[in-house]
Amino acid sequence: MAGAAIKRLKAEFKKLTEDPPEGIVAGPKSCDNFFEWEALIKGPEQSPFEGGLFTTILTFPLDYPLNPPKLRFVNEIFHPNIYKDGNVCISILHPPGEDPTGYESSQERWSPVQSVEKILLSVLSILAEPNADSPANVDAGKMYRDNYDSFVQRARATVRQSLGV
C-alpha cells in the first residue's frame, strides 16, 4: 500500500513543481520521506491574512489517497477553522463517508480524487473566507462574527509573526 501512496505523492509533487498554484509552494521535507511535506502559503490579497507567509506541515497516511493527510500550521494563526494547536479543520480533510454529526455531506469530505493541490487551495480559500458557522477555534469564530475589526487586528498580528516582525 505504501508503494502506491509514494507513487501518487511523487506524481503530485511533479505537478506542483511544474505548475504551482499562485501563492503556494509545497513538497516533501526530505527525499527520504514522501509522507511528510512542508507547504508555504501566502496570505490571500484583500483578506486579514494578506502579506503573511505561513508554514504548514502535511502528514500523509500510508494508505494515501484512500485517506486524507493531516495539515497543521507551524506558525501561530488566529482563525475560526484552525485549532489553537495549528491543525486545520476543513471538510476536504475529514475521512471519507458519512459525517456522524450530519453537518457535512459525503461529497464534501475526502475522496481519493482529491489532491495536495486541492487541499492547499482549500486552505487558501478559508484564509480568504473563514467558515465561522462551524469553528474549530471558538474564540476566533465568535470574534469573526461579533467583532470583525478586532478579528482583523488579531489576524494581522499573526501575519506580522509569520514574517518575524
mmCIF file of C-alpha atoms in Angstrom, residues 4 11 32 39 51 61 77 79-80 103 121 131 144 155:
data_model
loop_
_atom_site.group_PDB
_atom_site.id
_atom_site.type_symbol
_atom_site.label_atom_id
_atom_site.label_comp_id
_atom_site.label_asym_id
_atom_site.label_seq_id
_atom_site.Cartn_x
_atom_site.Cartn_y
_atom_site.Cartn_z
ATOM 1 C CA ALA A 4 1.126 3.105 -4.299
ATOM 2 C CA ALA A 11 3.227 12.403 -9.303
ATOM 3 C CA ASP A 32 13.828 10.131 2.126
ATOM 4 C CA ALA A 39 3.995 23.933 2.302
ATOM 5 C CA GLY A 51 1.035 39.542 3.176
ATOM 6 C CA PRO A 61 -1.131 8.186 5.905
ATOM 7 C CA ILE A 77 -2.586 31.731 13.368
ATOM 8 C CA HIS A 79 -8.547 31.677 12.510
ATOM 9 C CA PRO A 80 -12.009 30.155 13.004
ATOM 10 C CA TYR A 103 -23.152 18.520 9.235
ATOM 11 C CA LEU A 121 -6.247 25.689 -2.458
ATOM 12 C CA ASN A 131 -16.452 29.418 7.924
ATOM 13 C CA TYR A 144 -15.077 36.958 13.430
ATOM 14 C CA ALA A 155 -5.211 38.142 12.267
#
